[in-house]
PDB file of C-alpha atoms and ligand atoms in Angstrom:
ATOM      1  CA  MET A 665      -0.783  19.418  -2.253  1.00  0.00           C
ATOM      2  CA  VAL A 666      -0.150  15.677  -2.143  1.00  0.00           C
ATOM      3  CA  GLN A 667      -0.358  13.682  -5.358  1.00  0.00           C
ATOM      4  CA  ILE A 668      -1.145   9.970  -5.282  1.00  0.00           C
ATOM      5  CA  ARG A 669      -0.105   8.219  -8.494  1.00  0.00           C
ATOM      6  CA  PHE A 670      -1.345   4.681  -9.079  1.00  0.00           C
ATOM      7  CA  LEU A 671       1.456   2.640 -10.630  1.00  0.00           C
ATOM      8  CA  GLY A 672      -0.606  -0.547 -11.040  1.00  0.00           C
ATOM      9  CA  HIS A 673      -1.513  -3.486  -8.737  1.00  0.00           C
ATOM     10  CA  ALA A 674      -0.697  -2.237  -5.187  1.00  0.00           C
ATOM     11  CA  ALA A 675       2.049   0.215  -6.202  1.00  0.00           C
ATOM     12  CA  PHE A 676       1.616   3.917  -5.472  1.00  0.00           C
ATOM     13  CA  GLU A 677       3.757   7.023  -5.490  1.00  0.00           C
ATOM     14  CA  VAL A 678       2.857   9.598  -2.839  1.00  0.00           C
ATOM     15  CA  ALA A 679       4.416  12.926  -3.757  1.00  0.00           C
ATOM     16  CA  GLY A 680       4.459  16.046  -1.596  1.00  0.00           C
ATOM     17  CA  SER A 681       7.358  17.600   0.295  1.00  0.00           C
ATOM     18  CA  LYS A 682       8.768  14.047   0.247  1.00  0.00           C
ATOM     19  CA  LYS A 683       8.375  11.355  -2.351  1.00  0.00           C
ATOM     20  CA  ILE A 684       7.240   8.002  -1.026  1.00  0.00           C
ATOM     21  CA  LEU A 685       6.779   4.786  -2.984  1.00  0.00           C
ATOM     22  CA  ILE A 686       4.608   2.030  -1.563  1.00  0.00           C
ATOM     23  CA  ASP A 687       4.978  -1.586  -2.770  1.00  0.00           C
ATOM     24  CA  PRO A 688       6.777  -0.660  -6.022  1.00  0.00           C
ATOM     25  CA  PHE A 689       6.176  -3.846  -8.012  1.00  0.00           C
ATOM     26  CA  LEU A 690       6.830  -2.884 -11.648  1.00  0.00           C
ATOM     27  CA  THR A 691       9.040  -5.515 -13.282  1.00  0.00           C
ATOM     28  CA  GLY A 692       6.675  -8.362 -14.189  1.00  0.00           C
ATOM     29  CA  ASN A 693       3.603  -6.308 -13.325  1.00  0.00           C
ATOM     30  CA  PRO A 694       1.277  -6.393 -16.346  1.00  0.00           C
ATOM     31  CA  GLN A 695      -0.337  -3.142 -15.094  1.00  0.00           C
ATOM     32  CA  ALA A 696       2.920  -1.264 -14.417  1.00  0.00           C
ATOM     33  CA  ALA A 697       2.606   2.410 -15.309  1.00  0.00           C
ATOM     34  CA  ALA A 698       6.329   3.167 -14.976  1.00  0.00           C
ATOM     35  CA  LYS A 699       9.702   1.515 -15.219  1.00  0.00           C
ATOM     36  CA  PRO A 700      11.698   1.278 -11.999  1.00  0.00           C
ATOM     37  CA  GLU A 701      14.454   3.450 -13.490  1.00  0.00           C
ATOM     38  CA  GLU A 702      11.929   6.256 -14.044  1.00  0.00           C
ATOM     39  CA  LEU A 703      11.084   6.547 -10.347  1.00  0.00           C
ATOM     40  CA  ASN A 704      12.681   8.504  -7.548  1.00  0.00           C
ATOM     41  CA  ALA A 705      11.923   8.368  -3.866  1.00  0.00           C
ATOM     42  CA  ASP A 706      12.995   9.453  -0.402  1.00  0.00           C
ATOM     43  CA  LEU A 707      11.272   6.500   1.253  1.00  0.00           C
ATOM     44  CA  ILE A 708      10.002   3.152  -0.012  1.00  0.00           C
ATOM     45  CA  LEU A 709       7.370   1.463   2.155  1.00  0.00           C
ATOM     46  CA  VAL A 710       6.973  -2.298   1.785  1.00  0.00           C
ATOM     47  CA  THR A 711       3.856  -3.896   3.305  1.00  0.00           C
ATOM     48  CA  HIS A 712       5.033  -7.519   3.265  1.00  0.00           C
ATOM     49  CA  ALA A 713       7.541  -9.879   1.674  1.00  0.00           C
ATOM     50  CA  HIS A 714       5.483 -11.250  -1.229  1.00  0.00           C
ATOM     51  CA  GLY A 715       7.102 -10.551  -4.589  1.00  0.00           C
ATOM     52  CA  ASP A 716       4.193  -8.476  -5.887  1.00  0.00           C
ATOM     53  CA  HIS A 717       4.887  -6.008  -3.024  1.00  0.00           C
ATOM     54  CA  ILE A 718       8.684  -5.964  -2.539  1.00  0.00           C
ATOM     55  CA  GLY A 719       8.880  -5.763  -6.319  1.00  0.00           C
ATOM     56  CA  ASP A 720      11.618  -3.378  -7.444  1.00  0.00           C
ATOM     57  CA  ALA A 721      12.147  -1.799  -4.003  1.00  0.00           C
ATOM     58  CA  VAL A 722      15.774  -2.915  -3.751  1.00  0.00           C
ATOM     59  CA  GLU A 723      16.761  -1.733  -7.217  1.00  0.00           C
ATOM     60  CA  ILE A 724      15.120   1.680  -6.738  1.00  0.00           C
ATOM     61  CA  ALA A 725      16.637   2.071  -3.263  1.00  0.00           C
ATOM     62  CA  ARG A 726      20.106   1.235  -4.530  1.00  0.00           C
ATOM     63  CA  ARG A 727      19.923   3.731  -7.382  1.00  0.00           C
ATOM     64  CA  THR A 728      18.248   6.603  -5.524  1.00  0.00           C
ATOM     65  CA  GLY A 729      19.453   6.147  -1.949  1.00  0.00           C
ATOM     66  CA  ALA A 730      15.834   5.909  -0.780  1.00  0.00           C
ATOM     67  CA  LYS A 731      15.390   4.216   2.583  1.00  0.00           C
ATOM     68  CA  ILE A 732      13.260   1.083   2.611  1.00  0.00           C
ATOM     69  CA  VAL A 733      10.786   0.950   5.499  1.00  0.00           C
ATOM     70  CA  ALA A 734       9.444  -2.500   6.306  1.00  0.00           C
ATOM     71  CA  MET A 735       8.653  -4.793   9.194  1.00  0.00           C
ATOM     72  CA  PHE A 736      11.872  -5.547  11.121  1.00  0.00           C
ATOM     73  CA  ASP A 737      12.105  -9.102   9.811  1.00  0.00           C
ATOM     74  CA  VAL A 738      11.422  -8.111   6.196  1.00  0.00           C
ATOM     75  CA  ALA A 739      14.011  -5.316   6.476  1.00  0.00           C
ATOM     76  CA  ASN A 740      16.610  -7.796   7.764  1.00  0.00           C
ATOM     77  CA  TYR A 741      15.764 -10.220   4.963  1.00  0.00           C
ATOM     78  CA  LEU A 742      16.322  -7.472   2.370  1.00  0.00           C
ATOM     79  CA  VAL A 743      19.649  -6.399   3.873  1.00  0.00           C
ATOM     80  CA  GLU A 744      20.900  -9.983   4.033  1.00  0.00           C
ATOM     81  CA  ASN A 745      20.095 -10.548   0.376  1.00  0.00           C
ATOM     82  CA  SER A 746      21.051  -7.203  -1.144  1.00  0.00           C
ATOM     83  CA  GLU A 747      24.104  -4.958  -1.073  1.00  0.00           C
ATOM     84  CA  GLY A 748      23.992  -1.206  -1.020  1.00  0.00           C
ATOM     85  CA  ILE A 749      20.622  -0.455   0.516  1.00  0.00           C
ATOM     86  CA  THR A 750      19.493   1.274   3.692  1.00  0.00           C
ATOM     87  CA  THR A 751      16.514  -0.153   5.524  1.00  0.00           C
ATOM     88  CA  ILE A 752      14.519   0.949   8.531  1.00  0.00           C
ATOM     89  CA  GLY A 753      12.962  -2.017  10.268  1.00  0.00           C
ATOM     90  CA  MET A 754       9.951  -1.303  12.435  1.00  0.00           C
ATOM     91  CA  ASN A 755       6.845  -3.042  13.670  1.00  0.00           C
ATOM     92  CA  TYR A 756       3.209  -2.183  14.308  1.00  0.00           C
ATOM     93  CA  GLY A 757       3.204   1.288  15.811  1.00  0.00           C
ATOM     94  CA  PRO A 758       3.890   4.939  15.086  1.00  0.00           C
ATOM     95  CA  THR A 759       7.201   6.511  14.148  1.00  0.00           C
ATOM     96  CA  GLU A 760       8.617   9.527  12.377  1.00  0.00           C
ATOM     97  CA  ILE A 761      11.133   9.125   9.564  1.00  0.00           C
ATOM     98  CA  ASP A 762      12.673  12.176   7.878  1.00  0.00           C
ATOM     99  CA  GLY A 763       9.757  14.328   9.007  1.00  0.00           C
ATOM    100  CA  VAL A 764       7.076  11.913   7.775  1.00  0.00           C
ATOM    101  CA  ARG A 765       4.729  10.403  10.371  1.00  0.00           C
ATOM    102  CA  ILE A 766       4.298   6.736   9.584  1.00  0.00           C
ATOM    103  CA  VAL A 767       2.190   4.185  11.420  1.00  0.00           C
ATOM    104  CA  GLN A 768       2.702   0.561  10.554  1.00  0.00           C
ATOM    105  CA  VAL A 769      -0.630  -1.165  11.163  1.00  0.00           C
ATOM    106  CA  PRO A 770      -1.699  -4.818  11.086  1.00  0.00           C
ATOM    107  CA  ALA A 771      -3.026  -6.566   7.996  1.00  0.00           C
ATOM    108  CA  TRP A 772      -4.633 -10.012   7.922  1.00  0.00           C
ATOM    109  CA  HIS A 773      -2.464 -11.791   5.378  1.00  0.00           C
ATOM    110  CA  SER A 774       0.723 -13.853   5.206  1.00  0.00           C
ATOM    111  CA  SER A 775       4.272 -12.638   4.541  1.00  0.00           C
ATOM    112  CA  SER A 776       6.891 -14.906   3.030  1.00  0.00           C
ATOM    113  CA  ASP A 777       9.373 -15.387   0.207  1.00  0.00           C
ATOM    114  CA  GLY A 778       6.813 -17.839  -1.191  1.00  0.00           C
ATOM    115  CA  LYS A 779       7.984 -20.623   1.112  1.00  0.00           C
ATOM    116  CA  TYR A 780       9.361 -19.379   4.420  1.00  0.00           C
ATOM    117  CA  SER A 781       7.578 -16.849   6.607  1.00  0.00           C
ATOM    118  CA  ILE A 782       9.220 -13.445   6.911  1.00  0.00           C
ATOM    119  CA  GLY A 783       7.671 -11.177   9.520  1.00  0.00           C
ATOM    120  CA  ASN A 784       3.982 -10.336   9.353  1.00  0.00           C
ATOM    121  CA  ALA A 785       1.919  -8.473   6.810  1.00  0.00           C
ATOM    122  CA  SER A 786       1.194  -4.808   7.405  1.00  0.00           C
ATOM    123  CA  GLY A 787      -0.430  -1.692   6.086  1.00  0.00           C
ATOM    124  CA  TYR A 788       0.704   1.914   6.504  1.00  0.00           C
ATOM    125  CA  ILE A 789      -0.879   5.158   7.581  1.00  0.00           C
ATOM    126  CA  VAL A 790       1.223   8.030   6.254  1.00  0.00           C
ATOM    127  CA  LYS A 791       0.833  11.646   7.317  1.00  0.00           C
ATOM    128  CA  LEU A 792       2.451  13.936   4.779  1.00  0.00           C
ATOM    129  CA  ASP A 793       1.909  17.694   4.406  1.00  0.00           C
ATOM    130  CA  GLY A 794      -1.254  17.566   6.515  1.00  0.00           C
ATOM    131  CA  LYS A 795      -2.837  14.705   4.553  1.00  0.00           C
ATOM    132  CA  THR A 796      -3.493  11.210   5.901  1.00  0.00           C
ATOM    133  CA  ILE A 797      -3.155   8.260   3.548  1.00  0.00           C
ATOM    134  CA  TYR A 798      -3.917   4.635   4.461  1.00  0.00           C
ATOM    135  CA  HIS A 799      -2.470   1.867   2.285  1.00  0.00           C
ATOM    136  CA  ALA A 800      -4.039  -1.358   3.545  1.00  0.00           C
ATOM    137  CA  GLY A 801      -1.506  -3.745   1.980  1.00  0.00           C
ATOM    138  CA  ASP A 802      -2.983  -7.168   1.308  1.00  0.00           C
ATOM    139  CA  THR A 803      -5.643  -7.885   3.893  1.00  0.00           C
ATOM    140  CA  PHE A 804      -9.070  -9.126   4.795  1.00  0.00           C
ATOM    141  CA  VAL A 805     -11.403  -6.656   6.493  1.00  0.00           C
ATOM    142  CA  PHE A 806     -11.260  -6.472  10.296  1.00  0.00           C
ATOM    143  CA  SER A 807     -13.099  -4.345  12.827  1.00  0.00           C
ATOM    144  CA  ASP A 808      -9.878  -2.826  14.225  1.00  0.00           C
ATOM    145  CA  MET A 809      -9.874  -0.668  11.095  1.00  0.00           C
ATOM    146  CA  ALA A 810     -12.233   1.524  13.122  1.00  0.00           C
ATOM    147  CA  LEU A 811      -9.344   2.102  15.558  1.00  0.00           C
ATOM    148  CA  PHE A 812      -7.159   3.381  12.725  1.00  0.00           C
ATOM    149  CA  ARG A 813      -9.725   6.114  12.095  1.00  0.00           C
ATOM    150  CA  GLU A 814     -10.179   6.808  15.825  1.00  0.00           C
ATOM    151  CA  LEU A 815      -6.437   7.077  16.485  1.00  0.00           C
ATOM    152  CA  TYR A 816      -5.098   8.583  13.267  1.00  0.00           C
ATOM    153  CA  GLY A 817      -8.092   9.916  11.331  1.00  0.00           C
ATOM    154  CA  PRO A 818      -9.661  11.596   9.606  1.00  0.00           C
ATOM    155  CA  ILE A 819      -8.281   9.545   6.725  1.00  0.00           C
ATOM    156  CA  ASP A 820      -8.152  11.580   3.515  1.00  0.00           C
ATOM    157  CA  VAL A 821      -7.704   8.586   1.244  1.00  0.00           C
ATOM    158  CA  ALA A 822      -7.770   4.822   1.760  1.00  0.00           C
ATOM    159  CA  LEU A 823      -6.092   2.549  -0.790  1.00  0.00           C
ATOM    160  CA  LEU A 824      -7.913  -0.782  -0.477  1.00  0.00           C
ATOM    161  CA  PRO A 825      -7.514  -4.150  -2.217  1.00  0.00           C
ATOM    162  CA  ILE A 826     -10.711  -5.399  -3.877  1.00  0.00           C
ATOM    163  CA  GLY A 827      -9.506  -8.325  -6.010  1.00  0.00           C
ATOM    164  CA  GLY A 828     -10.546 -11.156  -3.687  1.00  0.00           C
ATOM    165  CA  HIS A 829      -8.809 -14.568  -3.605  1.00  0.00           C
ATOM    166  CA  PHE A 830      -5.779 -13.213  -1.685  1.00  0.00           C
ATOM    167  CA  THR A 831      -7.465 -10.173  -0.118  1.00  0.00           C
ATOM    168  CA  MET A 832     -10.802  -8.485   0.426  1.00  0.00           C
ATOM    169  CA  GLY A 833     -13.211  -8.470  -2.480  1.00  0.00           C
ATOM    170  CA  PRO A 834     -15.570  -5.572  -3.228  1.00  0.00           C
ATOM    171  CA  ARG A 835     -18.042  -6.528  -0.471  1.00  0.00           C
ATOM    172  CA  GLU A 836     -15.390  -6.781   2.252  1.00  0.00           C
ATOM    173  CA  ALA A 837     -13.672  -3.611   1.054  1.00  0.00           C
ATOM    174  CA  ALA A 838     -16.990  -1.736   1.191  1.00  0.00           C
ATOM    175  CA  LYS A 839     -17.277  -2.857   4.848  1.00  0.00           C
ATOM    176  CA  ALA A 840     -13.738  -1.534   5.391  1.00  0.00           C
ATOM    177  CA  VAL A 841     -14.905   1.842   4.066  1.00  0.00           C
ATOM    178  CA  GLU A 842     -17.718   1.814   6.659  1.00  0.00           C
ATOM    179  CA  LEU A 843     -15.139   1.279   9.422  1.00  0.00           C
ATOM    180  CA  LEU A 844     -12.492   3.712   8.128  1.00  0.00           C
ATOM    181  CA  LYS A 845     -14.808   6.475   6.908  1.00  0.00           C
ATOM    182  CA  PRO A 846     -12.200   7.901   4.529  1.00  0.00           C
ATOM    183  CA  GLY A 847     -12.999  10.956   2.436  1.00  0.00           C
ATOM    184  CA  LYS A 848     -11.774   9.227  -0.698  1.00  0.00           C
ATOM    185  CA  VAL A 849     -11.051   5.619  -1.543  1.00  0.00           C
ATOM    186  CA  VAL A 850      -9.034   4.072  -4.370  1.00  0.00           C
ATOM    187  CA  PRO A 851      -9.445   0.357  -5.192  1.00  0.00           C
ATOM    188  CA  MET A 852      -6.265  -1.609  -5.900  1.00  0.00           C
ATOM    189  CA  HIS A 853      -4.926  -5.171  -6.205  1.00  0.00           C
ATOM    190  CA  TYR A 854      -7.488  -6.301  -8.805  1.00  0.00           C
ATOM    191  CA  ASN A 855      -7.499  -7.362 -12.470  1.00  0.00           C
ATOM    192  CA  THR A 856      -3.713  -7.774 -12.520  1.00  0.00           C
ATOM    193  CA  TRP A 857      -4.192 -11.498 -13.144  1.00  0.00           C
ATOM    194  CA  PRO A 858      -7.321 -13.666 -13.620  1.00  0.00           C
ATOM    195  CA  PRO A 859      -7.585 -14.936  -9.996  1.00  0.00           C
ATOM    196  CA  ILE A 860      -8.039 -11.372  -8.723  1.00  0.00           C
ATOM    197  CA  SER A 861     -10.635 -10.244 -11.251  1.00  0.00           C
ATOM    198  CA  ALA A 862     -13.064  -7.749  -9.756  1.00  0.00           C
ATOM    199  CA  ASP A 863     -15.394  -5.024 -10.957  1.00  0.00           C
ATOM    200  CA  PRO A 864     -14.481  -1.655  -9.430  1.00  0.00           C
ATOM    201  CA  GLU A 865     -17.915  -0.321 -10.421  1.00  0.00           C
ATOM    202  CA  GLU A 866     -19.472  -2.963  -8.167  1.00  0.00           C
ATOM    203  CA  PHE A 867     -17.222  -1.659  -5.369  1.00  0.00           C
ATOM    204  CA  ARG A 868     -18.375   1.890  -6.110  1.00  0.00           C
ATOM    205  CA  ARG A 869     -22.036   0.807  -5.913  1.00  0.00           C
ATOM    206  CA  LEU A 870     -21.492  -1.000  -2.605  1.00  0.00           C
ATOM    207  CA  VAL A 871     -19.710   2.003  -1.068  1.00  0.00           C
ATOM    208  CA  GLY A 872     -22.567   4.270  -2.149  1.00  0.00           C
ATOM    209  CA  ASP A 873     -22.421   7.537  -0.215  1.00  0.00           C
ATOM    210  CA  GLY A 874     -19.803   6.127   2.190  1.00  0.00           C
ATOM    211  CA  ALA A 875     -16.856   7.791   0.409  1.00  0.00           C
ATOM    212  CA  GLU A 876     -15.854   9.211  -2.946  1.00  0.00           C
ATOM    213  CA  VAL A 877     -14.534   6.279  -4.981  1.00  0.00           C
ATOM    214  CA  TYR A 878     -11.757   7.078  -7.447  1.00  0.00           C
ATOM    215  CA  ILE A 879     -11.146   4.265  -9.914  1.00  0.00           C
ATOM    216  CA  LEU A 880      -7.651   5.124 -11.113  1.00  0.00           C
ATOM    217  CA  LYS A 881      -6.167   3.604 -14.235  1.00  0.00           C
ATOM    218  CA  PRO A 882      -2.483   2.796 -13.867  1.00  0.00           C
ATOM    219  CA  GLY A 883      -0.602   6.072 -14.320  1.00  0.00           C
ATOM    220  CA  GLU A 884      -3.478   8.281 -13.146  1.00  0.00           C
ATOM    221  CA  VAL A 885      -3.050  10.733 -10.293  1.00  0.00           C
ATOM    222  CA  LEU A 886      -5.383  11.690  -7.457  1.00  0.00           C
ATOM    223  CA  GLU A 887      -4.680  15.104  -5.912  1.00  0.00           C
ATOM    224  CA  LEU A 888      -5.386  15.683  -2.236  1.00  0.00           C
TER     225      LEU A 888
HETATM  226 NI1  LIG B1834       0.500 -10.771  -0.526  1.00  0.00          NI
HETATM  227 MN1  LIG B1835      -0.387  -9.179  -3.171  1.00  0.00          MN
END
């Protein structure tokens, strides 16, 4: 069984034979469902360099020995600015790390420290214990999402931003569901702050029969 715990905003813990954190932004996250010191991980996946995605990755990696997986340029940026962490820099494509199949996939978004560009934005497709999980990162919808399903599907669960302003809103995310055809979908990256207000029930209505929509409150777990 794989358990997906929503930690608030775009942060998730994927727990099976390995424990994987994705975008562990907790300190300063008004939705945070855990403190960084409460979390353990084997791998920490970072989708891009914005602070609400790198979050507490460095602190957790330093304490637990978890490896940080990120785009090559983001990984180098983290190593240059932090002691005592191990990173694995990659780029769009498939790899296997400690027995976990990971595909870094494109995302239409920026990636920077707030000023200077650092690599490109990404999402991840993770295959763990026979389950396939897609974390879209921050992105707009794009038709190549259909390729993700064709190449790596069926996708058991898609974690999709719906907050608008910086990413897809409910309408765009519902189109993403059409392209990805996941069994389950969890909305994320909404209602953390006023600019990304969105109604997850509107998203559920727009998805209709396209997938099972699980609206997780921070701290809730979806079992696959
Ligand atoms: Ni971002
Ligand atoms: Mn973001």
